[in-house]
N, CA, C and O atoms as CSV, one atom per row, in Angstrom:
chain,resi,resn,atom,element,x,y,z
A,1,MET,N,N,47.157,68.340,10.411
A,1,MET,CA,C,46.152,69.141,11.145
A,1,MET,C,C,45.016,69.045,11.598
A,1,MET,O,O,44.190,68.943,10.691
A,2,MET,N,N,44.396,69.025,13.051
A,2,MET,CA,C,42.894,68.401,13.443
A,2,MET,C,C,42.161,69.222,12.817
A,2,MET,O,O,42.312,70.444,12.802
A,3,ARG,N,N,41.091,68.421,12.111
A,3,ARG,CA,C,40.206,69.245,11.509
A,3,ARG,C,C,38.942,69.205,12.621
A,3,ARG,O,O,38.381,68.113,12.713
A,4,VAL,N,N,38.535,70.096,13.317
A,4,VAL,CA,C,37.439,70.095,14.416
A,4,VAL,C,C,35.916,70.612,13.722
A,4,VAL,O,O,35.881,71.672,13.097
A,5,PHE,N,N,35.002,69.987,13.849
A,5,PHE,CA,C,33.881,70.611,13.203
A,5,PHE,C,C,33.140,71.152,14.511
A,5,PHE,O,O,33.171,70.633,15.627
A,6,LEU,N,N,32.491,72.271,14.136
A,6,LEU,CA,C,32.021,73.100,15.215
A,6,LEU,C,C,30.665,73.097,15.035
A,6,LEU,O,O,30.287,73.702,14.032
A,7,ASP,N,N,29.523,72.407,15.963
A,7,ASP,CA,C,28.155,72.457,15.886
A,7,ASP,C,C,27.770,73.690,16.198
A,7,ASP,O,O,28.505,74.480,16.790
A,8,THR,N,N,26.399,73.992,15.765
A,8,THR,CA,C,26.002,74.963,15.680
A,8,THR,C,C,25.396,76.063,16.897
A,8,THR,O,O,25.279,77.285,16.817
A,9,ASN,N,N,25.049,75.097,18.096
A,9,ASN,CA,C,25.372,75.553,19.515
A,9,ASN,C,C,26.738,76.184,20.010
A,9,ASN,O,O,26.818,77.118,20.808
A,10,ILE,N,N,27.704,75.587,19.467
A,10,ILE,CA,C,29.223,76.180,19.975
A,10,ILE,C,C,29.342,77.924,19.652
A,10,ILE,O,O,29.640,78.932,20.293
A,11,LEU,N,N,28.934,77.597,18.318
A,11,LEU,CA,C,28.639,79.270,17.084
A,11,LEU,C,C,27.729,80.217,18.056
A,11,LEU,O,O,28.040,81.311,18.527
A,12,ILE,N,N,26.642,79.559,18.204
A,12,ILE,CA,C,25.644,80.197,19.327
A,12,ILE,C,C,26.293,80.993,20.764
A,12,ILE,O,O,26.115,82.168,21.088
A,13,ASP,N,N,26.878,80.223,21.293
A,13,ASP,CA,C,27.902,80.499,22.393
A,13,ASP,C,C,28.273,81.622,22.062
A,13,ASP,O,O,27.808,82.687,22.466
A,14,ILE,N,N,29.365,81.419,21.104
A,14,ILE,CA,C,30.586,82.423,20.947
A,14,ILE,C,C,29.830,83.822,20.696
A,14,ILE,O,O,30.131,84.784,21.402
A,15,VAL,N,N,28.790,83.947,19.631
A,15,VAL,CA,C,28.326,85.062,19.081
A,15,VAL,C,C,27.524,85.766,19.982
A,15,VAL,O,O,27.590,86.996,19.967
A,16,ALA,N,N,26.658,85.108,20.889
A,16,ALA,CA,C,25.646,85.720,21.900
A,16,ALA,C,C,26.455,85.538,23.070
A,16,ALA,O,O,25.772,85.678,24.085
A,17,ARG,N,N,27.687,85.271,23.309
A,17,ARG,CA,C,28.681,85.321,24.638
A,17,ARG,C,C,27.474,84.906,25.632
A,17,ARG,O,O,27.094,85.571,26.595
A,18,ARG,N,N,26.960,83.683,25.200
A,18,ARG,CA,C,26.448,82.673,26.605
A,18,ARG,C,C,27.351,82.923,27.679
A,18,ARG,O,O,28.419,82.314,27.616
A,19,SER,N,N,27.118,83.874,28.898
A,19,SER,CA,C,27.837,83.300,29.554
A,19,SER,C,C,28.551,81.809,30.326
A,19,SER,O,O,29.726,81.660,30.664
A,20,LYS,N,N,27.001,80.460,30.504
A,20,LYS,CA,C,27.501,79.461,30.954
A,20,LYS,C,C,28.347,78.752,30.288
A,20,LYS,O,O,28.989,77.816,30.765
A,21,PHE,N,N,28.405,79.162,29.107
A,21,PHE,CA,C,29.027,78.347,28.172
A,21,PHE,C,C,29.958,78.930,27.088
A,21,PHE,O,O,30.417,78.255,26.167
A,22,TYR,N,N,30.172,80.099,27.258
A,22,TYR,CA,C,30.738,81.245,26.209
A,22,TYR,C,C,32.807,80.506,26.565
A,22,TYR,O,O,33.485,80.059,25.640
A,23,LYS,N,N,33.286,80.588,27.932
A,23,LYS,CA,C,34.418,80.369,27.797
A,23,LYS,C,C,35.220,79.284,27.221
A,23,LYS,O,O,36.175,79.429,26.458
A,24,ALA,N,N,34.621,77.924,27.767
A,24,ALA,CA,C,34.668,76.567,27.069
A,24,ALA,C,C,35.004,76.665,25.370
A,24,ALA,O,O,35.992,76.197,24.805
A,25,ALA,N,N,33.791,77.472,24.709
A,25,ALA,CA,C,33.398,77.630,23.651
A,25,ALA,C,C,34.529,78.181,22.805
A,25,ALA,O,O,35.142,77.544,21.947
A,26,SER,N,N,34.726,79.432,23.150
A,26,SER,CA,C,35.828,80.515,23.017
A,26,SER,C,C,37.634,80.018,23.093
A,26,SER,O,O,38.540,80.375,22.340
A,27,ASN,N,N,37.697,79.021,24.376
A,27,ASN,CA,C,38.469,78.342,24.308
A,27,ASN,C,C,38.943,77.246,23.046
A,27,ASN,O,O,40.130,77.096,22.756
A,28,VAL,N,N,37.886,76.548,22.385
A,28,VAL,CA,C,38.266,76.025,21.248
A,28,VAL,C,C,38.203,76.964,20.337
A,28,VAL,O,O,38.768,76.476,19.359
A,29,PHE,N,N,37.832,78.077,20.063
A,29,PHE,CA,C,37.697,78.619,18.800
A,29,PHE,C,C,38.930,79.575,18.828
A,29,PHE,O,O,39.157,80.199,17.791
A,30,ASN,N,N,39.762,79.759,19.916
A,30,ASN,CA,C,41.058,80.149,19.888
A,30,ASN,C,C,42.034,79.275,19.311
A,30,ASN,O,O,42.864,79.680,18.497
A,31,LEU,N,N,41.964,78.117,19.696
A,31,LEU,CA,C,42.769,77.204,19.032
A,31,LEU,C,C,42.857,77.425,17.185
A,31,LEU,O,O,43.791,77.095,16.453
A,32,GLY,N,N,41.790,77.966,16.869
A,32,GLY,CA,C,41.949,77.639,15.426
A,32,GLY,C,C,42.400,79.406,15.082
A,32,GLY,O,O,43.005,79.657,14.040
A,33,ILE,N,N,42.156,80.154,15.735
A,33,ILE,CA,C,42.832,81.328,15.665
A,33,ILE,C,C,44.404,81.494,15.449
A,33,ILE,O,O,45.129,82.123,14.678
A,34,LEU,N,N,44.593,80.474,16.690
A,34,LEU,CA,C,46.230,80.566,16.905
A,34,LEU,C,C,46.666,79.680,15.964
A,34,LEU,O,O,47.801,79.322,16.280
A,35,GLY,N,N,46.153,78.950,14.555
A,35,GLY,CA,C,46.579,78.026,13.705
A,35,GLY,C,C,47.088,76.604,14.449
A,35,GLY,O,O,47.958,75.890,13.952
A,36,SER,N,N,46.566,76.376,15.425
A,36,SER,CA,C,46.404,74.842,15.913
A,36,SER,C,C,45.548,73.837,15.661
A,36,SER,O,O,45.850,72.657,15.840
A,37,VAL,N,N,44.363,74.252,15.207
A,37,VAL,CA,C,43.149,73.126,14.836
A,37,VAL,C,C,42.711,73.795,13.545
A,37,VAL,O,O,43.125,74.945,13.396
A,38,GLU,N,N,41.987,73.313,12.634
A,38,GLU,CA,C,41.349,74.368,11.531
A,38,GLU,C,C,39.990,73.867,12.090
A,38,GLU,O,O,39.831,72.812,12.704
A,39,LEU,N,N,38.924,74.887,11.751
A,39,LEU,CA,C,38.002,74.933,12.325
A,39,LEU,C,C,37.106,74.787,11.287
A,39,LEU,O,O,37.303,75.301,10.186
A,40,VAL,N,N,36.095,74.097,11.565
A,40,VAL,CA,C,34.782,73.485,10.247
A,40,VAL,C,C,33.370,74.198,10.789
A,40,VAL,O,O,33.126,74.535,11.947
A,41,THR,N,N,32.637,74.311,9.785
A,41,THR,CA,C,31.121,74.072,10.216
A,41,THR,C,C,30.529,73.998,9.009
A,41,THR,O,O,31.151,73.596,8.026
A,42,THR,N,N,29.041,74.444,8.948
A,42,THR,CA,C,28.310,74.649,7.808
A,42,THR,C,C,27.701,75.758,7.676
A,42,THR,O,O,27.699,76.565,8.606
A,43,SER,N,N,27.003,76.037,6.379
A,43,SER,CA,C,26.748,77.230,6.075
A,43,SER,C,C,24.962,77.705,7.116
A,43,SER,O,O,24.459,78.770,7.473
A,44,MET,N,N,24.484,75.972,7.266
A,44,MET,CA,C,23.665,76.049,7.531
A,44,MET,C,C,23.434,76.518,8.963
A,44,MET,O,O,22.453,77.164,9.331
A,45,SER,N,N,24.574,76.072,9.822
A,45,SER,CA,C,25.146,76.375,11.106
A,45,SER,C,C,24.966,77.838,11.119
A,45,SER,O,O,24.274,78.315,12.019
A,46,TYR,N,N,25.677,78.870,9.942
A,46,TYR,CA,C,25.681,80.334,10.563
A,46,TYR,C,C,24.290,80.331,10.409
A,46,TYR,O,O,23.766,80.372,11.522
A,47,ALA,N,N,23.377,80.296,9.400
A,47,ALA,CA,C,21.722,80.621,9.115
A,47,ALA,C,C,21.127,80.464,10.724
A,47,ALA,O,O,20.640,81.369,11.401
A,48,THR,N,N,21.274,79.382,11.021
A,48,THR,CA,C,20.608,78.729,12.278
A,48,THR,C,C,20.932,79.902,13.479
A,48,THR,O,O,20.126,80.347,14.296
A,49,CYS,N,N,22.602,80.314,13.294
A,49,CYS,CA,C,22.935,81.152,14.495
A,49,CYS,C,C,22.460,82.465,14.375
A,49,CYS,O,O,22.007,83.089,15.334
A,50,VAL,N,N,22.546,82.912,13.230
A,50,VAL,CA,C,21.879,84.138,13.059
A,50,VAL,C,C,20.373,84.209,13.507
A,50,VAL,O,O,19.978,84.988,14.374
A,51,TYR,N,N,19.640,83.396,12.889
A,51,TYR,CA,C,18.141,83.098,13.462
A,51,TYR,C,C,17.948,83.071,14.836
A,51,TYR,O,O,16.940,83.639,15.257
A,52,ILE,N,N,18.777,82.475,15.713
A,52,ILE,CA,C,18.758,82.407,17.000
A,52,ILE,C,C,19.014,83.793,17.876
A,52,ILE,O,O,18.364,84.337,18.769
A,53,CYS,N,N,20.334,84.132,17.170
A,53,CYS,CA,C,21.141,85.100,18.338
A,53,CYS,C,C,20.198,86.481,17.626
A,53,CYS,O,O,19.844,87.312,18.462
A,54,GLN,N,N,19.896,86.685,16.546
A,54,GLN,CA,C,19.214,88.111,16.307
A,54,GLN,C,C,17.513,88.236,17.476
A,54,GLN,O,O,16.783,89.227,17.474
A,55,ARG,N,N,17.328,87.258,18.138
A,55,ARG,CA,C,16.414,87.143,18.897
A,55,ARG,C,C,16.844,88.077,20.235
A,55,ARG,O,O,16.014,88.716,20.882
A,56,GLU,N,N,18.536,88.037,20.586
A,56,GLU,CA,C,18.858,88.456,22.023
A,56,GLU,C,C,19.563,89.798,21.441
A,56,GLU,O,O,19.439,90.801,22.145
A,57,MET,N,N,20.421,89.941,20.009
A,57,MET,CA,C,21.111,91.116,19.707
A,57,MET,C,C,20.909,91.744,18.393
A,57,MET,O,O,20.656,90.859,17.577
A,58,PRO,N,N,20.916,92.743,17.933
A,58,PRO,CA,C,20.739,93.381,16.572
A,58,PRO,C,C,21.447,92.592,15.416
A,58,PRO,O,O,22.652,92.347,15.352
A,59,TYR,N,N,20.461,92.233,14.499
A,59,TYR,CA,C,20.725,91.417,13.231
A,59,TYR,C,C,21.948,91.574,12.959
A,59,TYR,O,O,22.586,90.522,12.927
A,60,GLN,N,N,22.826,93.032,12.635
A,60,GLN,CA,C,24.043,93.611,12.450
A,60,GLN,C,C,24.857,93.151,13.353
A,60,GLN,O,O,25.932,92.688,12.969
A,61,ASP,N,N,24.635,93.164,14.323
A,61,ASP,CA,C,25.481,92.843,15.299
A,61,ASP,C,C,25.867,91.487,15.417
A,61,ASP,O,O,26.990,91.210,15.839
A,62,VAL,N,N,24.846,90.384,15.003
A,62,VAL,CA,C,25.264,89.054,14.891
A,62,VAL,C,C,26.219,88.693,13.691
A,62,VAL,O,O,27.196,87.945,13.674
A,63,ILE,N,N,25.516,89.616,12.470
A,63,ILE,CA,C,26.536,89.665,11.114
A,63,ILE,C,C,27.632,89.910,11.273
A,63,ILE,O,O,28.496,89.201,10.759
A,64,MET,N,N,27.934,90.950,12.006
A,64,MET,CA,C,29.221,91.793,12.300
A,64,MET,C,C,30.554,90.608,13.124
A,64,MET,O,O,31.743,90.609,12.805
A,65,VAL,N,N,30.003,89.815,14.061
A,65,VAL,CA,C,30.625,89.257,14.714
A,65,VAL,C,C,31.046,88.012,14.085
A,65,VAL,O,O,32.185,87.565,14.217
A,66,LEU,N,N,29.717,87.200,13.092
A,66,LEU,CA,C,30.296,86.238,12.333
A,66,LEU,C,C,31.418,86.577,10.826
A,66,LEU,O,O,32.331,85.896,10.357
A,67,GLN,N,N,30.947,87.675,10.478
A,67,GLN,CA,C,31.881,87.890,9.780
A,67,GLN,C,C,33.298,87.987,10.166
A,67,GLN,O,O,34.110,87.688,9.291
A,68,GLN,N,N,33.857,88.444,11.613
A,68,GLN,CA,C,34.943,88.474,12.210
A,68,GLN,C,C,35.508,86.512,12.695
A,68,GLN,O,O,36.613,85.989,12.843
A,69,LEU,N,N,34.630,86.189,12.757
A,69,LEU,CA,C,34.932,84.684,12.746
A,69,LEU,C,C,35.362,84.318,11.653
A,69,LEU,O,O,36.488,83.861,11.456
A,70,ASP,N,N,34.593,84.469,10.925
A,70,ASP,CA,C,34.708,83.564,9.205
A,70,ASP,C,C,36.012,83.292,8.678
A,70,ASP,O,O,36.420,82.211,8.254
A,71,SER,N,N,36.656,84.441,8.752
A,71,SER,CA,C,38.365,84.013,8.125
A,71,SER,C,C,38.839,82.714,9.065
A,71,SER,O,O,39.607,81.855,8.631
A,72,TYR,N,N,38.344,82.692,10.248
A,72,TYR,CA,C,38.549,81.297,10.769
A,72,TYR,C,C,38.376,80.199,10.935
A,72,TYR,O,O,38.922,79.288,11.558
A,73,VAL,N,N,37.076,80.401,9.969
A,73,VAL,CA,C,36.216,78.817,9.823
A,73,VAL,C,C,36.077,78.456,8.327
A,73,VAL,O,O,35.741,79.311,7.509
A,74,LYS,N,N,36.320,77.274,8.008
A,74,LYS,CA,C,36.102,76.711,6.933
A,74,LYS,C,C,34.598,76.048,6.747
A,74,LYS,O,O,34.154,75.237,7.559
A,75,ILE,N,N,33.926,76.455,5.676
A,75,ILE,CA,C,32.810,75.763,5.477
A,75,ILE,C,C,32.552,74.478,4.732
A,75,ILE,O,O,32.807,74.403,3.530
A,76,ALA,N,N,31.976,73.309,5.518
A,76,ALA,CA,C,31.920,72.020,4.855
A,76,ALA,C,C,30.656,72.217,4.085
A,76,ALA,O,O,29.589,72.706,4.453
A,77,PRO,N,N,31.087,71.628,2.707
A,77,PRO,CA,C,29.881,71.645,1.585
A,77,PRO,C,C,28.730,70.596,2.105
A,77,PRO,O,O,29.104,69.584,2.698
A,78,MET,N,N,27.577,70.790,1.924
A,78,MET,CA,C,26.859,69.908,2.017
A,78,MET,C,C,26.030,69.572,0.498
A,78,MET,O,O,26.098,70.396,-0.415
A,79,ASN,N,N,25.333,68.413,0.359
A,79,ASN,CA,C,24.978,67.904,-1.008
A,79,ASN,C,C,23.528,66.869,-0.809
A,79,ASN,O,O,22.975,66.328,0.148
A,80,GLY,N,N,23.396,66.915,-1.633
A,80,GLY,CA,C,22.090,65.788,-1.808
A,80,GLY,C,C,22.194,64.332,-1.411
A,80,GLY,O,O,21.196,63.688,-1.087
A,81,ALA,N,N,23.427,63.812,-1.439
A,81,ALA,CA,C,23.811,62.455,-1.202
A,81,ALA,C,C,23.808,62.500,0.446
A,81,ALA,O,O,23.168,61.559,0.916
A,82,GLN,N,N,24.295,63.249,1.276
A,82,GLN,CA,C,24.569,64.078,2.501
A,82,GLN,C,C,22.689,63.874,3.225
A,82,GLN,O,O,22.324,63.220,4.203
A,83,CYS,N,N,22.077,64.504,2.511
A,83,CYS,CA,C,20.625,64.727,3.128
A,83,CYS,C,C,20.058,63.644,2.853
A,83,CYS,O,O,19.303,63.386,3.791
A,84,GLN,N,N,19.991,62.603,1.814
A,84,GLN,CA,C,19.989,61.346,1.486
A,84,GLN,C,C,19.885,60.757,3.192
A,84,GLN,O,O,18.939,60.728,3.979
A,85,ARG,N,N,21.504,60.272,3.325
A,85,ARG,CA,C,21.833,59.544,3.869
A,85,ARG,C,C,21.045,60.181,5.805
A,85,ARG,O,O,20.457,59.442,6.595
A,86,ALA,N,N,21.320,61.545,5.985
A,86,ALA,CA,C,20.745,61.829,7.161
A,86,ALA,C,C,19.418,61.452,7.272
A,86,ALA,O,O,18.980,61.209,8.397
A,87,LEU,N,N,18.512,61.338,6.044
A,87,LEU,CA,C,17.286,61.233,6.186
A,87,LEU,C,C,16.295,59.803,6.424
A,87,LEU,O,O,15.171,59.529,6.845
A,88,HIS,N,N,17.323,59.208,5.945
A,88,HIS,CA,C,17.332,57.702,6.133
A,88,HIS,C,C,18.165,57.012,7.152
A,88,HIS,O,O,18.341,55.797,7.056
A,89,ALA,N,N,18.757,57.787,8.247
A,89,ALA,CA,C,19.614,57.201,9.291
A,89,ALA,C,C,18.632,56.858,10.403
A,89,ALA,O,O,17.455,57.207,10.303
A,90,ASP,N,N,19.001,56.303,11.273
A,90,ASP,CA,C,18.420,55.520,12.523
A,90,ASP,C,C,18.839,56.783,13.514
A,90,ASP,O,O,19.870,56.771,14.187
A,91,ALA,N,N,18.183,57.534,13.507
A,91,ALA,CA,C,18.411,59.073,14.231
A,91,ALA,C,C,16.874,59.712,14.453
A,91,ALA,O,O,15.895,59.668,13.707
A,92,VAL,N,N,17.068,60.374,15.887
A,92,VAL,CA,C,16.141,60.985,16.133
A,92,VAL,C,C,15.995,62.812,15.567
A,92,VAL,O,O,14.941,63.401,15.327
A,93,ASP,N,N,17.145,63.270,15.492
A,93,ASP,CA,C,17.065,64.667,14.912
A,93,ASP,C,C,18.096,64.657,13.625
A,93,ASP,O,O,19.298,64.392,13.616
A,94,PHE,N,N,17.301,65.000,12.635
A,94,PHE,CA,C,17.549,65.245,11.512
A,94,PHE,C,C,18.774,66.312,11.352
A,94,PHE,O,O,19.726,66.127,10.593
A,95,GLU,N,N,18.646,67.167,11.973
A,95,GLU,CA,C,19.898,68.288,11.515
A,95,GLU,C,C,20.769,68.087,12.473
A,95,GLU,O,O,21.515,69.062,12.386
A,96,ASP,N,N,21.238,67.242,13.570
A,96,ASP,CA,C,22.363,66.545,14.009
A,96,ASP,C,C,22.723,65.534,13.073
A,96,ASP,O,O,23.914,65.222,13.062
A,97,MET,N,N,21.915,64.928,12.249
A,97,MET,CA,C,22.846,64.022,11.288
A,97,MET,C,C,23.140,64.855,10.249
A,97,MET,O,O,24.257,64.747,9.742
A,98,LEU,N,N,22.225,65.819,9.744
A,98,LEU,CA,C,22.880,66.626,8.595
A,98,LEU,C,C,23.966,66.965,9.094
A,98,LEU,O,O,24.824,66.466,8.366
A,99,GLN,N,N,24.665,67.772,10.276
A,99,GLN,CA,C,25.777,68.267,10.656
A,99,GLN,C,C,26.720,67.262,10.362
A,99,GLN,O,O,27.512,67.422,9.433
A,100,TYR,N,N,26.720,65.790,11.362
A,100,TYR,CA,C,27.374,64.896,11.239
A,100,TYR,C,C,27.657,64.314,9.681
A,100,TYR,O,O,28.676,63.625,9.727
A,101,GLU,N,N,27.262,64.347,8.719
A,101,GLU,CA,C,27.358,63.947,7.572
A,101,GLU,C,C,28.408,65.046,7.202
A,101,GLU,O,O,29.550,64.698,6.905
A,102,ALA,N,N,28.080,66.247,7.212
A,102,ALA,CA,C,28.958,67.595,6.777
A,102,ALA,C,C,30.122,67.453,7.037
A,102,ALA,O,O,31.051,67.655,6.255
A,103,ALA,N,N,30.232,66.967,8.550
A,103,ALA,CA,C,31.536,66.680,9.194
A,103,ALA,C,C,32.534,65.567,8.786
A,103,ALA,O,O,33.760,65.497,8.704
A,104,LEU,N,N,31.418,64.662,8.548
A,104,LEU,CA,C,32.092,63.401,7.574
A,104,LEU,C,C,32.801,63.795,6.054
A,104,LEU,O,O,33.792,63.324,5.497
A,105,GLY,N,N,32.179,64.493,5.786
A,105,GLY,CA,C,32.008,65.076,4.533
A,105,GLY,C,C,33.395,65.768,4.441
A,105,GLY,O,O,34.142,65.486,3.505
A,106,GLY,N,N,33.681,66.478,5.190
A,106,GLY,CA,C,34.588,67.589,5.477
A,106,GLY,C,C,35.913,66.847,6.251
A,106,GLY,O,O,36.813,67.515,6.759
A,107,GLY,N,N,35.893,65.619,6.259
A,107,GLY,CA,C,37.270,65.090,6.712
A,107,GLY,C,C,37.641,65.723,8.329
A,107,GLY,O,O,38.736,66.118,8.731
A,108,CYS,N,N,36.241,65.661,9.126
A,108,CYS,CA,C,36.629,66.369,10.266
A,108,CYS,C,C,37.173,65.005,11.343
A,108,CYS,O,O,36.787,63.845,11.197
A,109,ASP,N,N,38.123,65.465,12.400
A,109,ASP,CA,C,38.249,64.461,13.091
A,109,ASP,C,C,37.656,64.513,14.191
A,109,ASP,O,O,38.085,63.665,14.974
A,110,VAL,N,N,36.823,65.168,14.605
A,110,VAL,CA,C,35.849,65.259,15.908
A,110,VAL,C,C,34.695,66.435,15.670
A,110,VAL,O,O,34.881,67.415,14.949
A,111,VAL,N,N,33.730,66.220,16.250
A,111,VAL,CA,C,32.542,67.335,16.290
A,111,VAL,C,C,32.415,67.673,17.618
A,111,VAL,O,O,32.395,66.812,18.496
A,112,VAL,N,N,32.294,69.299,17.926
A,112,VAL,CA,C,32.439,69.594,19.209
A,112,VAL,C,C,30.991,70.459,19.391
A,112,VAL,O,O,30.584,71.317,18.607
A,113,THR,N,N,30.475,70.110,20.350
A,113,THR,CA,C,29.048,70.119,20.758
A,113,THR,C,C,28.293,70.219,22.057
A,113,THR,O,O,28.423,69.148,22.650
A,114,ARG,N,N,27.714,70.888,22.593
A,114,ARG,CA,C,27.026,70.587,24.162
A,114,ARG,C,C,25.958,69.566,23.797
A,114,ARG,O,O,25.337,69.249,24.811
A,115,ASN,N,N,25.541,68.963,22.748
A,115,ASN,CA,C,24.447,68.173,22.660
A,115,ASN,C,C,24.430,66.995,22.002
A,115,ASN,O,O,23.654,66.739,21.082
A,116,GLY,N,N,25.430,66.107,22.527
A,116,GLY,CA,C,25.814,65.019,21.610
A,116,GLY,C,C,24.874,63.847,21.818
A,116,GLY,O,O,25.198,62.803,21.252
A,117,LYS,N,N,23.946,63.851,22.419
A,117,LYS,CA,C,22.943,62.607,22.448
A,117,LYS,C,C,22.241,62.274,21.208
A,117,LYS,O,O,21.602,61.224,21.140
A,118,HIS,N,N,22.323,63.212,20.070
A,118,HIS,CA,C,21.629,62.805,19.234
A,118,HIS,C,C,22.776,62.593,18.204
A,118,HIS,O,O,22.365,62.808,17.064
A,119,PHE,N,N,23.910,62.285,18.247
A,119,PHE,CA,C,24.649,62.091,17.225
A,119,PHE,C,C,25.626,60.595,17.205
A,119,PHE,O,O,25.940,60.030,18.253
A,120,PRO,N,N,25.974,60.156,16.021
A,120,PRO,CA,C,25.917,58.543,16.263
A,120,PRO,C,C,27.314,58.367,17.010
A,120,PRO,O,O,28.348,59.029,16.927
A,121,LYS,N,N,27.003,57.312,17.724
A,121,LYS,CA,C,28.083,56.986,19.010
A,121,LYS,C,C,29.644,56.183,17.841
A,121,LYS,O,O,30.826,56.273,18.173
A,122,ASP,N,N,29.359,55.782,17.101
A,122,ASP,CA,C,30.436,55.358,16.555
A,122,ASP,C,C,30.930,56.292,15.083
A,122,ASP,O,O,30.128,57.041,14.526
A,123,GLY,N,N,32.231,56.120,14.633
A,123,GLY,CA,C,32.379,56.980,13.434
A,123,GLY,C,C,33.450,58.368,14.321
A,123,GLY,O,O,34.312,58.077,15.151
A,124,ILE,N,N,33.206,59.462,14.003
A,124,ILE,CA,C,33.450,60.545,14.547
A,124,ILE,C,C,33.457,60.737,15.773
A,124,ILE,O,O,32.460,60.517,16.461
A,125,PRO,N,N,34.633,61.201,16.276
A,125,PRO,CA,C,34.108,61.119,18.303
A,125,PRO,C,C,33.562,62.375,18.139
A,125,PRO,O,O,33.806,63.158,17.221
A,126,ILE,N,N,32.729,62.550,19.173
A,126,ILE,CA,C,31.430,63.657,19.421
A,126,ILE,C,C,32.056,64.176,21.026
A,126,ILE,O,O,32.065,63.418,21.997
A,127,MET,N,N,32.432,65.247,21.051
A,127,MET,CA,C,32.964,66.000,22.328
A,127,MET,C,C,32.497,67.347,22.788
A,127,MET,O,O,32.410,68.357,22.090
A,128,THR,N,N,32.183,67.212,24.174
A,128,THR,CA,C,31.750,69.136,24.481
A,128,THR,C,C,33.116,69.622,24.207
A,128,THR,O,O,34.142,69.032,23.872
A,129,PRO,N,N,32.808,71.038,24.477
A,129,PRO,CA,C,34.265,72.088,24.469
A,129,PRO,C,C,35.207,71.286,25.792
A,129,PRO,O,O,36.429,71.173,25.692
A,130,GLU,N,N,34.780,71.000,26.465
A,130,GLU,CA,C,35.507,70.931,27.509
A,130,GLU,C,C,35.949,69.512,27.443
A,130,GLU,O,O,36.916,69.311,28.177
A,131,GLN,N,N,35.555,68.507,26.814
A,131,GLN,CA,C,36.024,67.189,26.729
A,131,GLN,C,C,36.966,67.325,25.566
A,131,GLN,O,O,37.838,66.458,25.619
A,132,PHE,N,N,37.084,68.178,24.471
A,132,PHE,CA,C,37.581,68.610,23.689
A,132,PHE,C,C,38.845,69.246,24.027
A,132,PHE,O,O,39.873,68.666,23.678
A,133,LEU,N,N,38.931,70.393,24.677
A,133,LEU,CA,C,40.107,71.031,25.541
A,133,LEU,C,C,40.907,70.108,26.134
A,133,LEU,O,O,42.130,70.138,25.995
A,134,GLN,N,N,40.351,69.306,26.768
A,134,GLN,CA,C,41.163,68.261,27.899
A,134,GLN,C,C,41.937,67.184,26.488
A,134,GLN,O,O,43.160,67.126,26.366
A,135,PHE,N,N,41.074,66.495,25.639
A,135,PHE,CA,C,41.607,65.742,24.788
A,135,PHE,C,C,42.835,66.299,23.590
A,135,PHE,O,O,43.570,65.553,22.943
A,136,TYR,N,N,42.800,67.823,23.525
A,136,TYR,CA,C,43.755,68.268,22.931
A,136,TYR,C,C,44.481,68.180,23.949
A,136,TYR,O,O,44.904,67.042,24.151
A,137,MET,N,N,44.893,69.226,24.924
A,137,MET,CA,C,45.637,69.315,26.125
A,137,MET,C,C,46.675,67.411,26.090
A,137,MET,O,O,47.893,67.243,26.030
A,138,ASP,N,N,45.706,66.481,26.147
A,138,ASP,CA,C,46.319,65.233,26.428
A,138,ASP,C,C,47.041,65.168,25.671
A,138,ASP,O,O,48.186,65.026,26.102
A,139,GLU,N,N,46.846,65.234,23.719
A,139,GLU,CA,C,47.331,65.134,22.766
A,139,GLU,C,C,48.274,65.738,22.575
A,139,GLU,O,O,49.048,65.219,21.771
A,140,GLU,N,N,48.756,67.290,23.270
A,140,GLU,CA,C,49.711,67.852,22.930
A,140,GLU,C,C,51.280,67.681,23.896
A,140,GLU,O,O,52.472,67.911,23.690
A,141,SER,N,N,50.653,67.281,24.734
A,141,SER,CA,C,51.314,66.497,25.951
A,141,SER,C,C,52.440,65.178,25.699
A,141,SER,O,O,53.468,64.937,26.331
A,142,GLU,N,N,51.836,64.441,24.541
A,142,GLU,CA,C,52.466,63.607,24.184
A,142,GLU,C,C,53.985,63.403,23.293
A,142,GLU,O,O,54.415,62.274,23.057
C-alpha cells in the first residue's frame, strides 16, 4: 500500500477547513479513510497545526478534529540523526527538511504539500494534493 506523507499545511487545510484548499486536501485524506493509502505525518505537524489553527478556532475544537483524524494517520518517528541531516542539508527551510527526513525514515512513497519549493528535487516525489490525486487515479487505472 502506498504511504503518503502529509505535510503540516495539508493538516491545517483540513482542520481549519480552509475553503480554497479544503476540497483537495480532504480528498487525499479520504483515500486514507477508505484504506486505499496509508497516511503518515509527524507529531511536529500536529503541534504546529494546533498552534496555527487555535488562532482561528477554539483550542478544544482543534484537538477534537485532530483526535478524529488521528485514527487514520500514522506518526513517523523523528530522531537525532534526522535532525542532524536536516541541519546540514543544502536547504532554505529547516522545518521542511525535518519533514522530508521523517518521510524518508517512515518509508513514505510521496510527500503531499502545498509548498514543495523547499523540499529536495530528488528522492521522494513531492506533490500538491491535486497532483497526487491525479497520480493516484492514473495508477489505479493501469
